[in-house]
Short mmCIF file of C-alpha atoms in Angstrom, two decimals:
data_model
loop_
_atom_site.label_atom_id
_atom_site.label_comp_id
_atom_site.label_asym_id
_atom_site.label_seq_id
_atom_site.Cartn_x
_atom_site.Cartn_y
_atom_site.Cartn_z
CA UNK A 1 -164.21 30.24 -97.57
CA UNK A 2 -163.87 32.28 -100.94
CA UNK A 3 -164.24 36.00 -100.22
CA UNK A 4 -166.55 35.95 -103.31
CA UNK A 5 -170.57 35.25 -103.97
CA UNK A 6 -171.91 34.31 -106.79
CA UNK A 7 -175.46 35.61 -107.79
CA UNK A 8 -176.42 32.29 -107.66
CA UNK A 9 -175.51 31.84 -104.13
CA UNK A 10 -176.81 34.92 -103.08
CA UNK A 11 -180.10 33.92 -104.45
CA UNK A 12 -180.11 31.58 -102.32
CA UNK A 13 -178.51 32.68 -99.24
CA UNK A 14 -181.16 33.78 -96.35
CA UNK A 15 -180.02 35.97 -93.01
CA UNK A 16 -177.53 38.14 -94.29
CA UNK A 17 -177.23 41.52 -94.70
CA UNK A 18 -176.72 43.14 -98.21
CA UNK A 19 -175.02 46.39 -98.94
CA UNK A 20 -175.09 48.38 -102.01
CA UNK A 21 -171.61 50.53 -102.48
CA UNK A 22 -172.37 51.50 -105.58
CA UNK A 23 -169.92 54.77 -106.08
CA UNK A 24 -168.60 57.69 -108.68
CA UNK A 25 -164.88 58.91 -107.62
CA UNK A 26 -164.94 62.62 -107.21
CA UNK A 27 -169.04 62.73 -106.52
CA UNK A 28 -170.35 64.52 -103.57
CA UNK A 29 -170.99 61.63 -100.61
CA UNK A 30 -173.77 59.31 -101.97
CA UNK A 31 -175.05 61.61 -104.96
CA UNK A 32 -174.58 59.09 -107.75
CA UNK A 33 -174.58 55.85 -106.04
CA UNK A 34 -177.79 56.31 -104.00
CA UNK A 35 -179.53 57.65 -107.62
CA UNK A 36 -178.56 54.50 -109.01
CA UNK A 37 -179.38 52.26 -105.54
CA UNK A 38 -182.99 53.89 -105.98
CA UNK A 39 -183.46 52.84 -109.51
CA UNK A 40 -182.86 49.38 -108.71
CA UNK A 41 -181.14 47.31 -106.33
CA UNK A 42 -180.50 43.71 -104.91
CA UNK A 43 -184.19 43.47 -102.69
CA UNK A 44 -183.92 43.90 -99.63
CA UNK A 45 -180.12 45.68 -99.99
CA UNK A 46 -179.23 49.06 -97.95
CA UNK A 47 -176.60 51.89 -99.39
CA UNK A 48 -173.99 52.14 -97.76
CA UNK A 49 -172.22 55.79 -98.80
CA UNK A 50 -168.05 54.97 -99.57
CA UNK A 51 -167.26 58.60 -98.87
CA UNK A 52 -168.95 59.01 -95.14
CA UNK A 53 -169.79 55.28 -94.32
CA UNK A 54 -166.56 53.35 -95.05
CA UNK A 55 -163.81 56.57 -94.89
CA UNK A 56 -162.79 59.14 -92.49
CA UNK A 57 -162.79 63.09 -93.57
CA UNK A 58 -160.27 63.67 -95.83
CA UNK A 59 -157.69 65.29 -94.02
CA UNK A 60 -155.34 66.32 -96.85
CA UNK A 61 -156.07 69.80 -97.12
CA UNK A 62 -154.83 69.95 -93.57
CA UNK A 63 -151.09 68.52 -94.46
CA UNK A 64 -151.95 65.68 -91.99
CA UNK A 65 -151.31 62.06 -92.49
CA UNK A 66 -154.58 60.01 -93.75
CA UNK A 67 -155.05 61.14 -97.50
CA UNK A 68 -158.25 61.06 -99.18
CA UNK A 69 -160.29 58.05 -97.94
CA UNK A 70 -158.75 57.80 -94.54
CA UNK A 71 -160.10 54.61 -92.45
CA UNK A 72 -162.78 55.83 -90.11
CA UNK A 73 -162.44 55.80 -86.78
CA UNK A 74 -163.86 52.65 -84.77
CA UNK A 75 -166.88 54.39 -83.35
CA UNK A 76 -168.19 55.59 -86.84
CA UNK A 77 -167.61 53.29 -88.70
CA UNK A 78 -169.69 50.71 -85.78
CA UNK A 79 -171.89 53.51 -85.46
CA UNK A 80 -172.56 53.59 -88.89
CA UNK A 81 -172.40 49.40 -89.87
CA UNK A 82 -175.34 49.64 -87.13
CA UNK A 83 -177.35 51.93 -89.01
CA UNK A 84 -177.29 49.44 -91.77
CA UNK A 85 -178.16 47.00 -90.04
CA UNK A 86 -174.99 44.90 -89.60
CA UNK A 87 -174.79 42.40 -86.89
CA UNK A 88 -171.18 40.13 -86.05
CA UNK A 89 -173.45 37.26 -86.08
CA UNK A 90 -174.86 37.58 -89.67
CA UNK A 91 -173.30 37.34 -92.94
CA UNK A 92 -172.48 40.37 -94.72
CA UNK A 93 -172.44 40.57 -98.82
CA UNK A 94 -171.51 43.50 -100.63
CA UNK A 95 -171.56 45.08 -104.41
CA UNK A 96 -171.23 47.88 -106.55
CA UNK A 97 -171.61 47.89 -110.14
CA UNK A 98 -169.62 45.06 -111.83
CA UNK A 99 -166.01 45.45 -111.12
CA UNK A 100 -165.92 45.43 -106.98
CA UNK A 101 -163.73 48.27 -106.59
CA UNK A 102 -166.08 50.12 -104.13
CA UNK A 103 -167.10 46.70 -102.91
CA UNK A 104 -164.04 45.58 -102.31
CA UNK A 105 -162.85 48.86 -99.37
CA UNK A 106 -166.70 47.98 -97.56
CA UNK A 107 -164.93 44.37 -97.61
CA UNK A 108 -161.62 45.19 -96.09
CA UNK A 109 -162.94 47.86 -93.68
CA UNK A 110 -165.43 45.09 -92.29
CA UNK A 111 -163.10 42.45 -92.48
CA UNK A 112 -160.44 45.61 -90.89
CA UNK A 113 -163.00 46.18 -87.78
CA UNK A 114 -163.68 42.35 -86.79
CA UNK A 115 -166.48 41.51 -89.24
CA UNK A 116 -166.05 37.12 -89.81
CA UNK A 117 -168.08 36.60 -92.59
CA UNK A 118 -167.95 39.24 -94.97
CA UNK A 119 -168.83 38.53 -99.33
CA UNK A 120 -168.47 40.32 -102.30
CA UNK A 121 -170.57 39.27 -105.04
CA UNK A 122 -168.50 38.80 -108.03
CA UNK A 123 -169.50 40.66 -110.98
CA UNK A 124 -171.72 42.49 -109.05
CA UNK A 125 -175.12 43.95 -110.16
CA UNK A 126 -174.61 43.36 -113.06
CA UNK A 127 -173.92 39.75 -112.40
CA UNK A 128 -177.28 39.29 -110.34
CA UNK A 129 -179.29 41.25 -113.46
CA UNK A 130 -177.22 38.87 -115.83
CA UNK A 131 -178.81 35.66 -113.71
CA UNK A 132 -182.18 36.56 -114.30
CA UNK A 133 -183.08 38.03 -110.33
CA UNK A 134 -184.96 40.47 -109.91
CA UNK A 135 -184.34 44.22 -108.95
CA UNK A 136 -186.45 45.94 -106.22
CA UNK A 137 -186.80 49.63 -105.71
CA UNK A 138 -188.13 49.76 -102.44
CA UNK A 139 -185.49 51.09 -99.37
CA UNK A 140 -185.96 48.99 -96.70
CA UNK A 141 -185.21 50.25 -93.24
CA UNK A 142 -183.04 47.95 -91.50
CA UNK A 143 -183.33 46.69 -87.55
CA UNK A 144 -180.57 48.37 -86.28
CA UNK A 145 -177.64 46.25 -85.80
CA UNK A 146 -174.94 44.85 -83.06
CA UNK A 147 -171.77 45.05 -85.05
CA UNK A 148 -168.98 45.49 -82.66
CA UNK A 149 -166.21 47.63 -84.62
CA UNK A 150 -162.40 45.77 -82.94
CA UNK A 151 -159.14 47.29 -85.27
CA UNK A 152 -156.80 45.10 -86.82
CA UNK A 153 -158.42 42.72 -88.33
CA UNK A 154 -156.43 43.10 -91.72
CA UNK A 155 -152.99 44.56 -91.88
CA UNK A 156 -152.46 48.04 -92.84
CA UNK A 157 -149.32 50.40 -93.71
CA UNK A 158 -148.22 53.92 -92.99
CA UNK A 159 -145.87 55.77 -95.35
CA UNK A 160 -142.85 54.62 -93.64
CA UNK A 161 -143.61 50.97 -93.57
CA UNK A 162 -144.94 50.78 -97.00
CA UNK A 163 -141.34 52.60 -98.47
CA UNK A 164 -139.70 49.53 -96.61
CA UNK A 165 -142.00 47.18 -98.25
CA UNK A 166 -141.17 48.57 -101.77
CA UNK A 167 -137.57 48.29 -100.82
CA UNK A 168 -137.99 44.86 -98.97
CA UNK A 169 -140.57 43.23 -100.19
CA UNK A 170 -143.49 43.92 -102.68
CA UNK A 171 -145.57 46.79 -103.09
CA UNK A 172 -148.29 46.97 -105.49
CA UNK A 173 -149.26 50.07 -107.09
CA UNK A 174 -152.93 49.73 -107.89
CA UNK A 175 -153.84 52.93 -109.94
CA UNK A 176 -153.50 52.61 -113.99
CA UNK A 177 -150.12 52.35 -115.44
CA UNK A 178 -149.66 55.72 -116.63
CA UNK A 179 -150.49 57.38 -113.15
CA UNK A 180 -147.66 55.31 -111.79
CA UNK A 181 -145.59 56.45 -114.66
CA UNK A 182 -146.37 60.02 -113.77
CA UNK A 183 -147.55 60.95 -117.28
CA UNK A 184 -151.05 61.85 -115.75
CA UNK A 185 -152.23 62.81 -112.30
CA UNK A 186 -155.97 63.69 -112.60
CA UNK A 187 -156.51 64.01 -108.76
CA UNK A 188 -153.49 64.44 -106.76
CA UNK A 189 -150.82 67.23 -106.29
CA UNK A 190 -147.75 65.24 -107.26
CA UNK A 191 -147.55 62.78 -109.91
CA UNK A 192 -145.45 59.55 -109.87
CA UNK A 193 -144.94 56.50 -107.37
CA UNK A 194 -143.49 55.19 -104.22
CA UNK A 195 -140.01 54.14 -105.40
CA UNK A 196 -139.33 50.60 -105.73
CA UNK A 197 -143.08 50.14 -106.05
CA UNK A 198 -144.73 48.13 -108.91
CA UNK A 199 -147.06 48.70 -110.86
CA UNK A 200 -150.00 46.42 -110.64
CA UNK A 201 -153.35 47.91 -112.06
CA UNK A 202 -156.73 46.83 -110.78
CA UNK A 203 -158.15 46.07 -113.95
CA UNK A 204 -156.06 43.32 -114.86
CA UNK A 205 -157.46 41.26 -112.11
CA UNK A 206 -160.92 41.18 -113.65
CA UNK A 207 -162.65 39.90 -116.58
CA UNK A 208 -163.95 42.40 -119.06
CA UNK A 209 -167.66 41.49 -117.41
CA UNK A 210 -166.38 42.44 -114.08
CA UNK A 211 -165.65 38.91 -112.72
CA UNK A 212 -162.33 38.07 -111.07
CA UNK A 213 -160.15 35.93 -112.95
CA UNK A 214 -159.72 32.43 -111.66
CA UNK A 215 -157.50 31.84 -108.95
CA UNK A 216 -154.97 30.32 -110.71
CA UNK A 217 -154.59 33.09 -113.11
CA UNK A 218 -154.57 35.86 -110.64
CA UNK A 219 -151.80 33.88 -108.82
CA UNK A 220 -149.55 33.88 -112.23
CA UNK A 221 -150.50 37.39 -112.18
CA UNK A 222 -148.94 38.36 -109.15
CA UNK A 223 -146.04 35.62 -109.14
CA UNK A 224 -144.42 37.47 -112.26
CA UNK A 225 -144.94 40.94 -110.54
CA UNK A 226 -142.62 39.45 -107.66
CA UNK A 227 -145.40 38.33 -105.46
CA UNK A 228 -143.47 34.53 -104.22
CA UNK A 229 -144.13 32.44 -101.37
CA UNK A 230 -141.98 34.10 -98.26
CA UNK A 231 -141.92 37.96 -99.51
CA UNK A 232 -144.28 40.09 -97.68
CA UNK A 233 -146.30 41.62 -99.84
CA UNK A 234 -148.67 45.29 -99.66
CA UNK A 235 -150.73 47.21 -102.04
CA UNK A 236 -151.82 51.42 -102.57
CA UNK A 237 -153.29 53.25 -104.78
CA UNK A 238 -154.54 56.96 -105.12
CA UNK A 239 -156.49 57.07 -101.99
CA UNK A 240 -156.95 53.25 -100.42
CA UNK A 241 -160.10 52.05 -102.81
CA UNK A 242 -158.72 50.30 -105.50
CA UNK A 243 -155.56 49.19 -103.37
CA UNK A 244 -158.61 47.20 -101.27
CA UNK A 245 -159.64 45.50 -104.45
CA UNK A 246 -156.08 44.91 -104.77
CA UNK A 247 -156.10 42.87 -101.70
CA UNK A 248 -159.16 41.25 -102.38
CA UNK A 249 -157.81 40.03 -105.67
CA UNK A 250 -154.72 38.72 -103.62
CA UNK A 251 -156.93 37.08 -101.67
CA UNK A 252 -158.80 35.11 -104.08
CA UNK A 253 -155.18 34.41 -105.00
CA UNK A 254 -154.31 32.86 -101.36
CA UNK A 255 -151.92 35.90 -100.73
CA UNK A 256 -152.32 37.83 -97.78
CA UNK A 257 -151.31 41.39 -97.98
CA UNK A 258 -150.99 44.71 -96.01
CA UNK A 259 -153.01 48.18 -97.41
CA UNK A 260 -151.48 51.77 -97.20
CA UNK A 261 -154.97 53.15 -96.78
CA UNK A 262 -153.46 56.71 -96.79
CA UNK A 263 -151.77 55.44 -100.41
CA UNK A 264 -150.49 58.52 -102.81
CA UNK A 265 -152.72 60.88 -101.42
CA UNK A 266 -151.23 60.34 -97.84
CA UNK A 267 -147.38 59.85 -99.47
CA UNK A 268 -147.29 63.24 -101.33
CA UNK A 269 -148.49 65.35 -97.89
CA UNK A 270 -144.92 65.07 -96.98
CA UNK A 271 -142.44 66.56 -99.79
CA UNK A 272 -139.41 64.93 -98.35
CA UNK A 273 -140.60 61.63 -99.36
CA UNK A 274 -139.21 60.74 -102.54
CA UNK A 275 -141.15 60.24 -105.61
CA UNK A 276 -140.59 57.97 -108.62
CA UNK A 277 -141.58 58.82 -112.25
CA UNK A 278 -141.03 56.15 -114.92
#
């Protein structure tokens, strides 16, 4: 089954559970994205916060391994799937905006803690307004649910096995081309990239309405970036969002792959670990 929805489908679909990850980088937890859930929303959708829902704290003021958006452990992030309502039984769909960057880490942390059946809808609100459904503005209060949060569900990557991947294998660097380059770091201490990484930005994965590209093409994509049947292939970024929509995109492609959730933010904690520029 596709990892993507269509608005159509969703329409259409009855018994699952829709969440709303609508979410601003460098906003205080849920300030923008809850404004914007309460001015209109997929009825019958909950928010679900990326900052305190789908992450850990941020541990890099501490010098500790985990970086900015940290996975959270198993008992919060069940703990807080329950509060939205998610059950293992039902079908989950998520969305943000249009592109399905935020949508895309609620779909690899579910898929990460044991969810089966777990949807993005492609194109995302925008998409559904774009079909002609309607928007509600009403926050429904969900029957707690029985979502059962079990680890290792998707692959994932510390520093030291994601520098073997760059040198072994294929390692996708997810943030815009010039961050890799090091020209600009808007965010991070350190600019530059894993070495041996490639660069790989999100937004070539999507159409300029927010809609992944067709299989096929995001398979070209990734073959002429390296990514060939038998290489083991993993993905970061600044913090481990848009390296999830990386791996969602490989997954539309048929190619599984491994996230560095910690990504640059976790890499650069440690200034013995070499960093590329170019």
């Amino acid at each position: 089954m596709s990892p993507l929805i269509t608005a159509a489908e969703l329409a259409g679909l009855s018994g699952a559970t829709v969440l709303d990850v609508r979410w601003r980088l460098g906003g205080a937890p849920g300030a923008a994205g809850v404004d914007d859930y309460r001015a209109g929303h997929v009825p019958g959708a909950v928010f679900c916060d990326l900052e305190t829902d789908l992450a850990g704290p941020p541990v890099l003021e501490t010098g500790t391994p985990g970086g900015r958006h940290p996975l959270p452990s198993a008992a919060s992030f069940q703990q807080a799937m329950r509060r939205l309502g998610v059950s293992g039984s039902r079908p989950v769909v998520v969305y943000d905006e249009a592109d399905s960057t935020a949508a895309a880490r609620a779909w690899w942390t579910l898929r990460h803690f044991g969810h089966p059946d777990v949807r993005v809808l492609d194109g995302g609100l925008r998409a559904w307004v774009a079909a002609g459904s309607p928007l509600s503005t009403e926050e429904p209060v969900p029957e707690p649910g029985d979502f059962e949060a079990r680890p290792g569900g998707m692959p994932v990557l510390d520093a030291g096995q994601a520098a073997r991947l760059a040198a072994d294998g294929v390692l996708l660097d997810a943030r815009a081309a010039e961050r890799y380059r090091g020209e600009v770091e808007p965010i991070d201490p350190v600019a530059g990239h894993i070495p041996d990484a490639v660069s790989a930005p999100t937004a070539g994965n999507v159409e300029p309405s927010g809609r992944f590209h067709r299989p096929a093409f995001l398979r070209e994509r990734f073959n002429t970036l390296g990514v060939v049947p038998g290489v083991e292939v993993g993905a970061y970024c600044g913090s481990g969002v848009t390296a999830a929509h990386q791996v969602l995109a490989l997954e539309v492609a048929g190619v599984p792959a491994a996230l560095y959730v910690g990504s640059w933010s976790d890499w650069v904690t440690d200034p013995a670990r070499p960093v590329a520029t170019g």
